[in-house]
Amino acid sequence: MELTDVTVRYGEAVAVNAVSLQAYAGEFIAVTGHSGAGKSSLLWAIAGAVPSQGSIRLGEESVGDRTRATKLGIAVIPQGSALALLLTAQENVELPLIAVGAKAQEARRRAHDALRSVGLEESGSHLAEELSGGQQQRVAVARGLAQHARVLLADEPTSELDHDNRERVLALLRAEADRGAIVIMATHDPDAAAHADGEIRLDDGRAETVRLP
């Protein structure tokens, strides 16, 4: 994946300012910075969910909008989980799989496996609104993992988790990179960032390389 001079503006405010980076299959990269530095905006630009200037390419393909990004295999673990609260945990994980054409049986299997990987195999039938904040966050992680993405974008995926589940999720993100995905994680937690191969720090939307993969 290659980003060239990616810029995101909200009105007159510049959230991401001419960021360029390259990431390769199997790499786990942390995007760090203070609150409001532009971390989430950068991830959502990569996902095609917010308008941006510059170039975002995956292989030879331009990412374009969210629909195009999904077809190219870019998945997002959003900050705050963004679950459908009146669906079960299992249904929340299955839904994106069915949306991209997975058959019902395959979607159920992948959702169950992903929920088991985050320690929620017994909670699949629970409505999302019945789960704690930390459990909801783990469902969101499972939803991202189940997509077997080429690029997995994780926005503060450990912010609601206790130590054991934080380590579990970071290990799962590492495993995604090990299977060949590009994993890009936005985090304000230096301990979480230390698990990544490389680190890009944003300061008021501008990027500086802290560690290279």
CSV table of C-alpha atoms in Angstrom, one decimal:
chain,number,residue,atom,x,y,z
A,1,MET,CA,0.0,0.0,0.0
A,2,GLU,CA,1.3,3.5,-0.9
A,3,LEU,CA,0.0,6.8,0.4
A,4,THR,CA,1.3,10.0,-1.4
A,5,ASP,CA,0.6,13.4,0.0
A,6,VAL,CA,-2.7,12.4,1.6
A,7,THR,CA,-4.6,15.4,3.0
A,8,VAL,CA,-7.9,15.5,4.8
A,9,ARG,CA,-9.8,18.7,5.5
A,10,TYR,CA,-12.9,19.4,7.4
A,11,GLY,CA,-13.9,22.8,6.2
A,12,GLU,CA,-10.9,25.1,6.9
A,13,ALA,CA,-9.4,22.7,9.4
A,14,VAL,CA,-6.6,20.4,8.1
A,15,ALA,CA,-6.8,17.0,10.0
A,16,VAL,CA,-4.2,15.2,7.9
A,17,ASN,CA,-1.5,17.2,6.1
A,18,ALA,CA,0.3,15.7,3.1
A,19,VAL,CA,1.1,12.3,4.7
A,20,SER,CA,3.0,9.8,2.6
A,21,LEU,CA,3.9,6.2,3.6
A,22,GLN,CA,4.5,2.8,2.2
A,23,ALA,CA,3.3,-0.5,3.9
A,24,TYR,CA,3.9,-4.0,2.7
A,25,ALA,CA,2.2,-7.3,3.2
A,26,GLY,CA,3.1,-8.8,6.6
A,27,GLU,CA,3.8,-5.4,8.3
A,28,PHE,CA,2.2,-4.2,11.5
A,29,ILE,CA,2.4,-0.4,11.8
A,30,ALA,CA,1.3,1.9,14.6
A,31,VAL,CA,0.1,5.4,14.0
A,32,THR,CA,0.5,7.4,17.2
A,33,GLY,CA,0.0,11.0,18.3
A,34,HIS,CA,-2.0,13.1,20.8
A,35,SER,CA,-5.8,13.3,20.7
A,36,GLY,CA,-6.8,15.3,17.6
A,37,ALA,CA,-3.5,14.7,15.8
A,38,GLY,CA,-5.3,13.1,12.9
A,39,LYS,CA,-4.9,9.4,13.5
A,40,SER,CA,-8.5,8.4,13.0
A,41,SER,CA,-8.9,10.7,10.0
A,42,LEU,CA,-5.9,9.0,8.4
A,43,LEU,CA,-7.3,5.6,8.9
A,44,TRP,CA,-10.7,6.5,7.6
A,45,ALA,CA,-9.1,8.2,4.5
A,46,ILE,CA,-7.3,4.9,3.8
A,47,ALA,CA,-10.6,3.1,4.2
A,48,GLY,CA,-12.2,5.5,1.6
A,49,ALA,CA,-14.7,6.7,4.2
A,50,VAL,CA,-13.7,10.4,4.3
A,51,PRO,CA,-12.8,12.6,1.2
A,52,SER,CA,-9.1,13.1,0.8
A,53,GLN,CA,-6.6,14.6,-1.6
A,54,GLY,CA,-3.5,12.9,-2.7
A,55,SER,CA,-3.2,9.2,-3.7
A,56,ILE,CA,-4.0,6.0,-1.9
A,57,ARG,CA,-3.2,2.9,-3.7
A,58,LEU,CA,-3.3,-0.8,-2.9
A,59,GLY,CA,-1.0,-2.6,-5.3
A,60,GLU,CA,-1.9,-1.2,-8.7
A,61,GLU,CA,-5.4,-0.1,-7.7
A,62,SER,CA,-6.6,3.3,-6.5
A,63,VAL,CA,-8.6,2.9,-3.3
A,64,GLY,CA,-11.3,5.5,-4.1
A,65,ASP,CA,-14.5,5.4,-2.0
A,66,ARG,CA,-15.6,3.1,0.8
A,67,THR,CA,-17.3,0.6,-1.6
A,68,ARG,CA,-14.1,0.3,-3.6
A,69,ALA,CA,-12.0,-0.1,-0.5
A,70,THR,CA,-14.2,-2.9,0.7
A,71,LYS,CA,-13.9,-4.7,-2.6
A,72,LEU,CA,-10.1,-4.3,-2.5
A,73,GLY,CA,-10.1,-6.0,1.0
A,74,ILE,CA,-9.7,-3.1,3.3
A,75,ALA,CA,-11.5,-3.7,6.7
A,76,VAL,CA,-11.8,-1.4,9.7
A,77,ILE,CA,-12.0,-2.0,13.4
A,78,PRO,CA,-13.6,1.3,14.4
A,79,GLN,CA,-13.0,3.2,17.7
A,80,GLY,CA,-16.1,2.8,19.9
A,81,SER,CA,-17.1,-0.5,18.2
A,82,ALA,CA,-20.0,0.9,16.1
A,83,LEU,CA,-22.1,-2.2,16.6
A,84,ALA,CA,-25.7,-2.6,15.7
A,85,LEU,CA,-27.0,-2.8,19.3
A,86,LEU,CA,-30.2,-4.7,18.5
A,87,LEU,CA,-28.3,-7.5,16.7
A,88,THR,CA,-26.5,-10.3,18.4
A,89,ALA,CA,-22.7,-10.4,18.6
A,90,GLN,CA,-22.7,-13.2,16.1
A,91,GLU,CA,-24.9,-11.3,13.7
A,92,ASN,CA,-22.7,-8.2,14.0
A,93,VAL,CA,-19.7,-10.2,12.9
A,94,GLU,CA,-21.6,-12.1,10.1
A,95,LEU,CA,-23.2,-9.0,8.5
A,96,PRO,CA,-20.1,-7.6,6.7
A,97,LEU,CA,-19.3,-11.1,5.4
A,98,ILE,CA,-22.7,-11.6,3.9
A,99,ALA,CA,-22.6,-8.1,2.5
A,100,VAL,CA,-19.5,-9.0,0.4
A,101,GLY,CA,-21.1,-12.3,-0.8
A,102,ALA,CA,-20.2,-15.0,1.8
A,103,LYS,CA,-22.7,-17.8,2.0
A,104,ALA,CA,-24.6,-18.0,5.3
A,105,GLN,CA,-22.9,-21.1,6.5
A,106,GLU,CA,-19.4,-19.8,5.8
A,107,ALA,CA,-20.3,-16.5,7.5
A,108,ARG,CA,-21.5,-18.3,10.6
A,109,ARG,CA,-18.4,-20.4,10.8
A,110,ARG,CA,-16.0,-17.4,10.3
A,111,ALA,CA,-18.0,-15.3,12.8
A,112,HIS,CA,-17.9,-18.1,15.4
A,113,ASP,CA,-14.2,-18.6,14.9
A,114,ALA,CA,-13.5,-14.9,15.3
A,115,LEU,CA,-15.6,-14.6,18.4
A,116,ARG,CA,-13.8,-17.6,19.9
A,117,SER,CA,-10.4,-15.9,19.1
A,118,VAL,CA,-11.4,-12.9,21.3
A,119,GLY,CA,-12.8,-15.0,24.1
A,120,LEU,CA,-16.5,-14.4,23.3
A,121,GLU,CA,-17.6,-17.8,22.0
A,122,GLU,CA,-20.2,-18.0,24.7
A,123,SER,CA,-21.6,-14.6,24.0
A,124,GLY,CA,-22.5,-14.9,20.3
A,125,SER,CA,-26.2,-15.1,21.0
A,126,HIS,CA,-26.2,-12.0,23.2
A,127,LEU,CA,-27.5,-8.7,21.9
A,128,ALA,CA,-24.7,-6.2,21.5
A,129,GLU,CA,-26.6,-3.8,23.9
A,130,GLU,CA,-26.3,-6.5,26.6
A,131,LEU,CA,-22.5,-6.5,26.4
A,132,SER,CA,-20.1,-4.4,28.4
A,133,GLY,CA,-18.0,-1.8,26.6
A,134,GLY,CA,-15.0,-4.0,26.6
A,135,GLN,CA,-17.0,-6.9,25.2
A,136,GLN,CA,-18.4,-4.7,22.5
A,137,GLN,CA,-14.9,-3.7,21.5
A,138,ARG,CA,-13.9,-7.3,21.3
A,139,VAL,CA,-16.9,-8.0,19.0
A,140,ALA,CA,-15.7,-5.2,16.8
A,141,VAL,CA,-12.2,-6.8,16.7
A,142,ALA,CA,-13.8,-10.1,15.8
A,143,ARG,CA,-15.8,-8.5,13.1
A,144,GLY,CA,-12.6,-7.1,11.5
A,145,LEU,CA,-10.7,-10.4,11.9
A,146,ALA,CA,-13.5,-12.4,10.3
A,147,GLN,CA,-13.1,-10.5,7.1
A,148,HIS,CA,-9.6,-11.9,6.4
A,149,ALA,CA,-8.7,-8.5,5.0
A,150,ARG,CA,-5.7,-7.6,2.9
A,151,VAL,CA,-5.5,-4.4,4.9
A,152,LEU,CA,-6.8,-4.2,8.5
A,153,LEU,CA,-7.2,-0.8,10.0
A,154,ALA,CA,-7.6,-0.8,13.8
A,155,ASP,CA,-8.6,2.5,15.5
A,156,GLU,CA,-7.7,2.4,19.2
A,157,PRO,CA,-8.6,-1.3,19.4
A,158,THR,CA,-7.4,-1.7,23.0
A,159,SER,CA,-8.7,1.4,24.6
A,160,GLU,CA,-11.6,-0.3,26.5
A,161,LEU,CA,-9.8,-3.5,27.4
A,162,ASP,CA,-8.2,-4.9,30.5
A,163,HIS,CA,-4.5,-6.1,30.4
A,164,ASP,CA,-5.2,-9.7,29.4
A,165,ASN,CA,-7.7,-8.8,26.7
A,166,ARG,CA,-5.4,-6.0,25.5
A,167,GLU,CA,-2.6,-8.5,25.1
A,168,ARG,CA,-4.9,-11.0,23.4
A,169,VAL,CA,-6.0,-8.4,20.8
A,170,LEU,CA,-2.5,-7.2,20.1
A,171,ALA,CA,-1.4,-10.8,19.5
A,172,LEU,CA,-4.4,-11.3,17.1
A,173,LEU,CA,-3.3,-8.2,15.2
A,174,ARG,CA,0.2,-9.6,15.0
A,175,ALA,CA,-1.2,-12.9,13.7
A,176,GLU,CA,-3.1,-11.0,11.0
A,177,ALA,CA,0.2,-9.5,9.8
A,178,ASP,CA,1.9,-12.8,10.1
A,179,ARG,CA,-0.6,-14.3,7.7
A,180,GLY,CA,0.2,-11.6,5.2
A,181,ALA,CA,-2.1,-8.7,5.9
A,182,ILE,CA,-1.1,-5.1,6.3
A,183,VAL,CA,-2.1,-4.0,9.8
A,184,ILE,CA,-2.3,-0.3,10.6
A,185,MET,CA,-3.3,0.5,14.2
A,186,ALA,CA,-4.0,4.0,15.5
A,187,THR,CA,-3.2,4.2,19.2
A,188,HIS,CA,-2.3,6.7,21.9
A,189,ASP,CA,-0.8,3.9,24.0
A,190,PRO,CA,3.0,3.6,23.7
A,191,ASP,CA,2.9,0.1,25.1
A,192,ALA,CA,0.5,-1.0,22.4
A,193,ALA,CA,2.6,0.8,19.7
A,194,ALA,CA,5.6,-1.1,20.9
A,195,HIS,CA,4.0,-4.3,19.6
A,196,ALA,CA,4.1,-3.0,16.0
A,197,ASP,CA,7.0,-3.4,13.6
A,198,GLY,CA,7.1,0.3,12.8
A,199,GLU,CA,5.6,3.6,14.1
A,200,ILE,CA,4.4,6.8,12.4
A,201,ARG,CA,3.7,9.7,14.7
A,202,LEU,CA,1.3,12.4,13.7
A,203,ASP,CA,1.6,15.9,15.1
A,204,ASP,CA,-1.3,18.2,14.0
A,205,GLY,CA,-1.8,16.1,10.9
A,206,ARG,CA,1.9,15.9,9.8
A,207,ALA,CA,3.8,12.6,9.9
A,208,GLU,CA,7.2,11.8,11.2
A,209,THR,CA,8.7,8.3,11.1
A,210,VAL,CA,9.7,7.1,14.5
A,211,ARG,CA,10.5,3.4,13.7
A,212,LEU,CA,10.7,1.8,10.3
A,213,PRO,CA,9.5,-1.8,9.9
